[in-house]
Structures are given as C-alpha cells and as structure tokens.
C-alpha cells in the first residue's frame, strides 16, 4: 500500500516497553500469524487498577494464567507487555477465547492469532480524559502501523464474546463515553494524526421540507454515519432543510443528505420530500 509509506503519524505519546518474561503462560513468544489484521478494545474490568499495576501482576502470575493483552493504557502511560507496536515481530496474546466465532466471521481469523488487544484502565484514581486520549491514539497508531482501516478494524471484546464480556463498555461508561463514540473518535484521531483532511462536500442550496418516513438519525455537522448522532427522530417528524449534498456517505446506494438550518444532516433515504410530493400532485 504505497499511500502509507510516505505518511507520518503524529507521535503524541511514548509507548513504554515492559515485556513479560517469555516463554510463559501469558507470553508464549509465538508470532501473530498471518500478522496484525484487527484490534480488540478491552478494559481491565478492575476499576482503579493502573497500567503498571496490571503488568506487574501479569509478570508475577506469568506461569499461572494464560490470559493476556498486548497494551495497557491509563492516564499516565501506554505500556506494552507483549511485543506489538515497538517491534517488527508482534506476538500472540491470549485475550479472546478461541471458541467464539464472531472474530472469524468479521475478520476471518481468531483474535488471538491476528489481533492486538488493548486494555483501557479506568477508575476514580485515573483521569478518564487523559486515559481516553491515549487509548484513542494508540489504537489509531496500530491502524497506521499495520495499514488497517480505522473505520472497520476495531472491535470491542463484548461484541466478540457477548455472553461473558462487557468490556470495553463498562470502562467507557465509567468515563461517560459510549462504544459508538469510541469507534468514531478513533477514526478522528487517525485522521488528525495522519493529516488526512476531512472530506469536503458539495452543497446545493435549495430550501424545502421533508417528513421522516422511518426512525432517522440527525447527524452533527457531517453527512456521514460516522458523525455524532444529535437526535434519533421517530417517523412522522417534519424537518426543514436549507439544501443538500449528493456526495455524502452512501447508504443503500443513495448518497444524498439534507442539511438543516443548524448545519446538521439527515439522510434523504429516510424521509419523504414534501415539496416534491406537492409537485407530483399538481401533475
Ligand atoms: Zn476483554
């Protein structure tokens, strides 16, 4: 992928390396095969535990338990305990059980063979904003380093193993954030750190009125499903628009989005255009 070779990624933080002793139950020393294909977002499930505390615990219990993740992130540091980012030979960690199948369906591989696991530390003693910023950055950086699309390459542990796991939802909720927000913020962080400009849309001014035909999201500032949801509207709501773009995010083959008076967008496929209806009635 040539477009990645000349790109640079903003080095906002340092990744500290504190590799566990190998071979051990926690760190096998086996390389990821076929390489890094996706990222699993975790939280520690242990409020108040820090990155260094978790890695010290891993090291102490390295021959007892075969659960592990590559990186721990708190407000103070990003700590790598299984080779992932600071090496050319990322190794396996044991962070998603093998007998779930969602990872295979989504990414064609078991997470333990092809994914980097990143743990979010949270709790009253941890500054959530600082920890969250570092968490976004390191996940975006993994995407950059391994040429992964940040929009589709990150998945939460809860999504892969819903019967047993709630991370990273629990940790994020503790920090007043949602999983959907995390996924969007990772893309923003990636764009910011790679210097990729936000997409520019061609606006066509043309005032009119539409009515929601289905439940529909009003998106903040951008005609895209990656933009924040300001409000989810039920069917039957009348909306005024100032015009539209025809080059927004494509949904069901339709890239036309209406812009409201506040600069927010709703997808044209989810509304009936009242002006058009009037015109049709006249014919
Ligand atoms: Zn997990």
Coordinates of N, CA, C and O in Angstrom, one line a residue, residues 57-179:
X57 N 1.3 -7.4 37.8 CA 0.5 -8.6 38.2 C 0.7 -9.7 37.1 O 0.9 -10.9 37.4
X58 N 0.7 -9.3 35.8 CA 0.9 -10.3 34.8 C 2.3 -11.0 35.0 O 2.3 -12.2 34.8
X59 N 3.3 -10.2 35.2 CA 4.6 -10.8 35.4 C 4.7 -11.8 36.6 O 5.2 -12.9 36.4
X60 N 4.1 -11.3 37.7 CA 4.1 -12.2 38.9 C 3.4 -13.5 38.6 O 3.8 -14.6 39.1
X61 N 2.3 -13.4 37.8 CA 1.5 -14.6 37.6 C 1.7 -15.2 36.2 O 0.8 -15.9 35.7
X62 N 2.8 -15.0 35.7 CA 3.1 -15.4 34.2 C 3.0 -16.9 34.0 O 2.7 -17.3 32.9
X63 N 3.3 -17.6 35.0 CA 3.3 -19.1 34.8 C 2.0 -19.7 35.4 O 1.9 -21.0 35.4
X64 N 1.1 -18.9 35.8 CA -0.1 -19.4 36.4 C -1.3 -19.3 35.5 O -2.2 -20.2 35.5
X65 N -1.4 -18.2 34.8 CA -2.7 -17.9 34.0 C -2.3 -17.6 32.6 O -1.4 -16.8 32.3
X66 N -3.1 -18.1 31.6 CA -2.7 -17.9 30.2 C -3.6 -16.8 29.6 O -4.0 -16.9 28.4
X67 N -4.0 -15.8 30.4 CA -4.8 -14.7 29.8 C -3.8 -13.5 29.7 O -3.0 -13.3 30.6
X68 N -3.9 -12.7 28.6 CA -3.0 -11.6 28.5 C -3.5 -10.6 27.4 O -4.4 -11.0 26.6
X69 N -3.0 -9.4 27.4 CA -3.2 -8.5 26.3 C -1.9 -7.8 26.0 O -1.0 -7.9 26.8
X70 N -1.9 -7.1 24.9 CA -0.6 -6.5 24.5 C -0.2 -5.2 25.2 O 0.9 -5.0 25.6
X71 N -1.3 -4.3 25.3 CA -1.0 -3.0 25.8 C -2.0 -2.6 26.9 O -3.2 -2.9 26.8
X72 N -1.5 -1.9 27.9 CA -2.4 -1.3 28.9 C -2.2 0.2 28.8 O -1.1 0.7 28.7
X73 N -3.4 0.9 28.9 CA -3.4 2.4 28.8 C -4.1 3.0 30.0 O -5.2 2.6 30.3
X74 N -3.4 3.9 30.7 CA -4.0 4.7 31.7 C -3.7 6.1 31.5 O -3.3 6.5 30.4
X75 N -4.0 7.0 32.5 CA -3.8 8.4 32.2 C -2.3 8.8 32.2 O -1.9 9.9 31.7
X76 N -1.5 7.9 32.8 CA 0.0 8.3 32.9 C 0.8 7.7 31.7 O 1.8 8.3 31.3
X77 N 0.4 6.5 31.2 CA 1.3 5.9 30.2 C 0.6 4.8 29.4 O -0.5 4.4 29.7
X78 N 1.3 4.5 28.3 CA 0.9 3.4 27.4 C 2.0 2.4 27.6 O 3.2 2.6 27.3
X79 N 1.6 1.2 28.1 CA 2.6 0.2 28.4 C 2.4 -1.1 27.6 O 1.3 -1.7 27.6
X80 N 3.4 -1.5 26.9 CA 3.4 -2.7 26.1 C 4.0 -3.8 26.8 O 5.2 -3.7 27.2
X81 N 3.3 -4.9 27.1 CA 3.9 -6.0 27.8 C 4.0 -7.2 26.9 O 4.7 -8.2 27.3
X82 N 3.4 -7.3 25.8 CA 3.6 -8.3 24.8 C 4.0 -7.6 23.5 O 3.3 -6.6 23.2
X83 N 5.1 -8.0 22.9 CA 5.5 -7.3 21.7 C 4.4 -7.0 20.7 O 3.7 -8.0 20.3
X84 N 4.2 -5.7 20.3 CA 3.0 -5.4 19.4 C 3.5 -4.3 18.5 O 3.6 -4.4 17.3
X85 N 3.7 -3.1 19.1 CA 4.0 -1.9 18.3 C 5.4 -1.5 18.3 O 5.9 -0.8 17.4
X86 N 6.2 -1.9 19.3 CA 7.6 -1.4 19.4 C 8.5 -2.5 18.8 O 9.7 -2.6 19.2
X87 N 8.0 -3.3 17.9 CA 8.8 -4.4 17.3 C 8.3 -4.7 15.9 O 7.2 -4.2 15.5
X88 N 9.1 -5.4 15.2 CA 8.7 -5.9 13.8 C 8.1 -7.3 13.9 O 7.8 -7.8 12.9
X89 N 8.1 -7.8 15.1 CA 7.6 -9.2 15.2 C 6.5 -9.2 16.3 O 6.8 -9.7 17.5
X90 N 5.3 -8.8 16.0 CA 4.2 -8.8 17.0 C 3.9 -10.3 17.4 O 3.9 -11.2 16.6
X91 N 3.7 -10.5 18.7 CA 3.5 -11.8 19.2 C 2.0 -12.0 19.6 O 1.3 -11.0 19.8
X92 N 1.6 -13.2 19.8 CA 0.3 -13.6 20.3 C 0.1 -13.2 21.7 O 1.0 -13.4 22.5
X93 N -1.1 -12.7 22.0 CA -1.6 -12.7 23.4 C -2.9 -13.4 23.5 O -3.5 -13.7 22.5
X94 N -3.3 -13.7 24.7 CA -4.5 -14.6 24.9 C -5.6 -13.7 25.5 O -5.9 -13.7 26.7
X95 N -6.3 -13.0 24.6 CA -7.3 -12.0 25.1 C -8.7 -12.3 24.6 O -9.6 -11.6 25.1
X96 N -9.0 -13.2 23.8 CA -10.3 -13.6 23.4 C -10.4 -15.1 23.3 O -9.5 -15.7 22.6
X97 N -11.3 -15.8 23.9 CA -11.3 -17.2 23.9 C -11.5 -17.7 22.4 O -12.2 -17.1 21.6
X98 N -10.9 -18.9 22.1 CA -10.9 -19.4 20.7 C -12.3 -19.8 20.3 O -12.6 -19.8 19.1
X99 N -13.1 -20.3 21.2 CA -14.4 -20.9 20.7 C -15.5 -20.0 20.4 O -16.6 -20.4 20.2
X100 N -15.3 -18.6 20.4 CA -16.3 -17.7 19.9 C -16.0 -17.6 18.4 O -14.9 -17.8 17.9
X101 N -17.0 -17.3 17.6 CA -16.9 -17.3 16.1 C -17.0 -15.9 15.4 O -16.8 -15.8 14.3
X102 N -17.4 -14.9 16.2 CA -17.6 -13.6 15.6 C -16.4 -13.0 15.0 O -16.4 -12.4 13.9
X103 N -15.2 -13.2 15.7 CA -14.0 -12.8 15.1 C -13.7 -13.4 13.8 O -13.2 -12.8 12.8
X104 N -13.9 -14.7 13.7 CA -13.7 -15.4 12.4 C -14.7 -14.9 11.3 O -14.2 -14.7 10.2
X105 N -15.9 -14.6 11.7 CA -16.9 -14.1 10.7 C -16.5 -12.7 10.2 O -16.6 -12.4 9.1
X106 N -16.1 -11.9 11.2 CA -15.8 -10.5 10.8 C -14.5 -10.3 10.1 O -14.4 -9.5 9.2
X107 N -13.5 -11.0 10.6 CA -12.1 -10.8 10.2 C -11.4 -12.0 9.6 O -10.2 -11.9 9.2
X108 N -12.1 -13.1 9.6 CA -11.5 -14.4 9.0 C -10.4 -15.0 9.9 O -9.8 -16.0 9.5
X109 N -10.2 -14.5 11.1 CA -9.2 -15.1 11.9 C -9.6 -15.0 13.4 O -10.5 -14.2 13.8
X110 N -9.0 -15.9 14.2 CA -9.2 -15.8 15.6 C -8.4 -14.6 16.1 O -7.3 -14.4 15.7
X111 N -9.0 -13.9 17.1 CA -8.4 -12.7 17.6 C -7.0 -13.0 18.1 O -6.0 -12.2 17.9
X112 N -6.8 -14.1 18.8 CA -5.5 -14.4 19.4 C -4.4 -14.6 18.4 O -3.3 -14.5 18.7
X113 N -4.8 -14.9 17.2 CA -3.8 -15.2 16.1 C -3.5 -14.0 15.3 O -2.5 -13.9 14.6
X114 N -4.4 -13.0 15.3 CA -4.3 -11.9 14.3 C -4.7 -10.5 14.8 O -4.8 -9.6 14.0
X115 N -4.9 -10.4 16.1 CA -5.3 -9.1 16.6 C -4.5 -8.6 17.8 O -4.0 -9.5 18.6
X116 N -4.3 -7.3 17.9 CA -3.7 -6.7 19.1 C -4.8 -6.4 20.1 O -5.8 -5.8 19.7
X117 N -4.6 -6.7 21.3 CA -5.5 -6.4 22.4 C -5.0 -5.2 23.2 O -3.9 -5.2 23.7
X118 N -5.9 -4.3 23.3 CA -5.6 -3.0 24.1 C -6.5 -2.8 25.3 O -7.7 -2.8 25.1
X119 N -5.9 -2.7 26.4 CA -6.7 -2.6 27.7 C -6.8 -1.2 28.2 O -5.8 -0.5 28.3
X120 N -8.0 -0.7 28.4 CA -8.3 0.6 29.0 C -8.4 0.5 30.5 O -9.2 -0.2 31.0
X121 N -7.6 1.3 31.2 CA -7.7 1.4 32.6 C -8.6 2.5 33.0 O -8.6 3.6 32.4
X122 N -9.4 2.3 34.1 CA -10.4 3.3 34.5 C -10.6 3.2 36.0 O -10.2 2.2 36.6
X123 N -11.2 4.2 36.5 CA -11.5 4.2 38.0 C -11.3 5.6 38.6 O -10.8 6.5 37.9
X124 N -11.6 5.8 39.8 CA -11.7 7.1 40.5 C -10.3 7.7 40.5 O -10.1 8.9 40.5
X125 N -9.2 6.9 40.6 CA -7.9 7.4 40.7 C -7.2 7.7 39.3 O -6.1 8.1 39.2
X126 N -8.0 7.5 38.2 CA -7.5 7.6 36.9 C -8.2 8.7 36.2 O -9.4 8.7 36.1
X127 N -7.5 9.7 35.6 CA -8.1 10.8 34.9 C -8.6 10.2 33.5 O -7.9 9.9 32.6
X128 N -10.0 10.2 33.5 CA -10.6 9.5 32.3 C -10.3 10.2 31.0 O -10.1 9.5 30.0
X129 N -10.3 11.5 31.0 CA -10.0 12.2 29.7 C -8.6 11.9 29.2 O -8.4 11.6 28.0
X130 N -7.6 11.9 30.1 CA -6.2 11.6 29.7 C -6.1 10.2 29.2 O -5.4 9.9 28.2
X131 N -6.7 9.3 30.0 CA -6.6 7.8 29.6 C -7.3 7.6 28.3 O -6.8 6.8 27.4
X132 N -8.4 8.2 28.1 CA -9.2 8.0 26.8 C -8.4 8.6 25.6 O -8.3 7.9 24.6
X133 N -7.7 9.7 25.8 CA -6.9 10.3 24.7 C -5.8 9.4 24.3 O -5.6 9.2 23.1
X134 N -5.2 8.8 25.3 CA -4.0 7.9 25.0 C -4.6 6.6 24.3 O -3.9 6.0 23.5
X135 N -5.7 6.1 24.8 CA -6.3 4.9 24.3 C -6.7 5.1 22.8 O -6.3 4.2 22.0
X136 N -7.3 6.2 22.5 CA -7.6 6.5 21.1 C -6.4 6.5 20.2 O -6.3 6.0 19.1
X137 N -5.4 7.2 20.7 CA -4.1 7.5 20.0 C -3.5 6.1 19.7 O -3.1 5.9 18.5
X138 N -3.3 5.3 20.7 CA -2.6 4.1 20.5 C -3.3 3.1 19.5 O -2.7 2.5 18.7
X139 N -4.6 3.1 19.6 CA -5.4 2.3 18.7 C -5.3 2.8 17.2 O -5.1 2.0 16.3
X140 N -5.4 4.1 17.1 CA -5.2 4.7 15.8 C -3.8 4.5 15.2 O -3.6 4.2 14.0
X141 N -2.8 4.5 16.1 CA -1.4 4.2 15.7 C -1.2 2.8 15.2 O -0.5 2.5 14.3
X142 N -1.9 1.9 15.9 CA -1.8 0.5 15.5 C -2.4 0.4 14.0 O -1.8 -0.3 13.2
X143 N -3.5 1.0 13.8 CA -4.1 1.0 12.5 C -3.1 1.6 11.4 O -2.9 1.0 10.4
X144 N -2.5 2.7 11.8 CA -1.5 3.2 10.9 C -0.3 2.3 10.6 O 0.0 2.0 9.5
X145 N 0.2 1.8 11.7 CA 1.4 0.9 11.5 C 1.2 -0.3 10.7 O 2.0 -0.8 10.0
X146 N 0.0 -0.9 10.9 CA -0.3 -2.2 10.2 C -1.2 -2.0 9.0 O -1.9 -2.9 8.5
X147 N -1.4 -0.7 8.5 CA -2.2 -0.5 7.3 C -3.6 -1.0 7.4 O -4.2 -1.6 6.5
X148 N -4.2 -0.7 8.6 CA -5.6 -1.2 8.8 C -6.5 0.1 8.6 O -6.1 1.2 9.0
X149 N -7.7 -0.1 8.1 CA -8.7 0.9 8.0 C -9.3 1.2 9.4 O -9.9 0.3 9.9
X150 N -9.1 2.3 10.0 CA -9.6 2.6 11.3 C -11.1 2.5 11.5 O -11.6 2.3 12.6
X151 N -11.8 2.6 10.4 CA -13.3 2.6 10.4 C -13.8 1.2 10.6 O -15.0 1.0 11.0
X152 N -13.1 0.2 10.2 CA -13.6 -1.2 10.3 C -12.7 -2.2 11.0 O -13.1 -3.4 11.0
X153 N -11.6 -1.8 11.6 CA -10.7 -2.7 12.1 C -10.6 -2.9 13.6 O -9.8 -3.6 14.1
X154 N -11.5 -2.2 14.3 CA -11.5 -2.2 15.7 C -12.9 -2.8 16.2 O -13.9 -2.4 15.7
X155 N -12.8 -3.7 17.1 CA -14.0 -4.3 17.7 C -13.9 -4.5 19.2 O -12.8 -4.7 19.7
X156 N -15.0 -4.3 19.9 CA -15.0 -4.5 21.3 C -15.0 -5.9 21.7 O -15.6 -6.8 21.0
X157 N -14.4 -6.3 22.9 CA -14.4 -7.6 23.4 C -15.9 -8.1 23.6 O -16.2 -9.3 23.3
X158 N -16.7 -7.2 24.1 CA -18.1 -7.6 24.3 C -18.8 -8.0 23.1 O -19.7 -8.9 23.1
X159 N -18.4 -7.5 21.9 CA -19.0 -7.8 20.6 C -18.6 -9.2 20.2 O -19.4 -9.9 19.6
X160 N -17.4 -9.6 20.5 CA -16.9 -11.0 20.1 C -17.4 -12.0 21.1 O -17.6 -13.2 20.7
X161 N -17.6 -11.7 22.4 CA -17.9 -12.7 23.4 C -19.0 -12.1 24.3 O -18.8 -11.9 25.5
X162 N -20.2 -11.9 23.7 CA -21.3 -11.2 24.4 C -21.8 -11.9 25.7 O -22.3 -11.3 26.6
X163 N -21.7 -13.2 25.7 CA -22.2 -14.0 26.8 C -21.4 -13.8 28.1 O -21.9 -13.9 29.2
X164 N -20.1 -13.5 27.9 CA -19.2 -13.5 29.0 C -18.6 -12.1 29.3 O -18.1 -11.8 30.4
X165 N -18.6 -11.2 28.3 CA -17.8 -10.0 28.5 C -18.7 -8.7 28.2 O -19.6 -8.7 27.4
X166 N -18.3 -7.7 29.0 CA -18.9 -6.4 28.8 C -17.9 -5.3 28.5 O -18.2 -4.1 28.4
X167 N -16.6 -5.7 28.3 CA -15.6 -4.7 28.1 C -15.5 -4.4 26.6 O -15.7 -5.3 25.8
X168 N -15.2 -3.2 26.1 CA -14.8 -2.0 27.0 C -16.0 -1.2 27.4 O -15.8 -0.1 27.9
X169 N -17.3 -1.7 27.2 CA -18.4 -0.8 27.5 C -18.4 -0.3 29.0 O -18.7 0.8 29.3
X170 N -18.0 -1.2 29.9 CA -18.0 -0.9 31.3 C -17.1 0.2 31.6 O -17.4 1.2 32.3
X171 N -15.8 0.1 31.1 CA -14.8 1.1 31.4 C -15.2 2.4 30.8 O -15.0 3.5 31.4
X172 N -15.7 2.3 29.5 CA -16.0 3.6 28.8 C -17.2 4.3 29.5 O -17.2 5.5 29.7
X173 N -18.2 3.5 29.9 CA -19.3 4.1 30.6 C -18.9 4.8 31.9 O -19.4 5.8 32.3
X174 N -18.0 4.1 32.6 CA -17.4 4.7 33.8 C -16.8 6.1 33.5 O -16.8 7.0 34.3
X175 N -16.3 6.3 32.3 CA -15.7 7.5 31.8 C -16.7 8.4 31.0 O -16.3 9.2 30.2
X176 N -18.0 8.0 31.1 CA -19.1 8.7 30.5 C -19.0 8.7 28.9 O -19.2 9.7 28.3
X177 N -18.5 7.6 28.4 CA -18.4 7.5 26.9 C -19.0 6.2 26.5 O -19.1 5.2 27.2
X178 N -19.4 6.2 25.2 CA -20.0 5.0 24.6 C -19.1 4.3 23.7 O -18.1 4.9 23.2
X179 N -19.4 3.1 23.3 CA -18.6 2.3 22.4 C -18.7 3.0 21.0 O -17.7 3.1 20.3

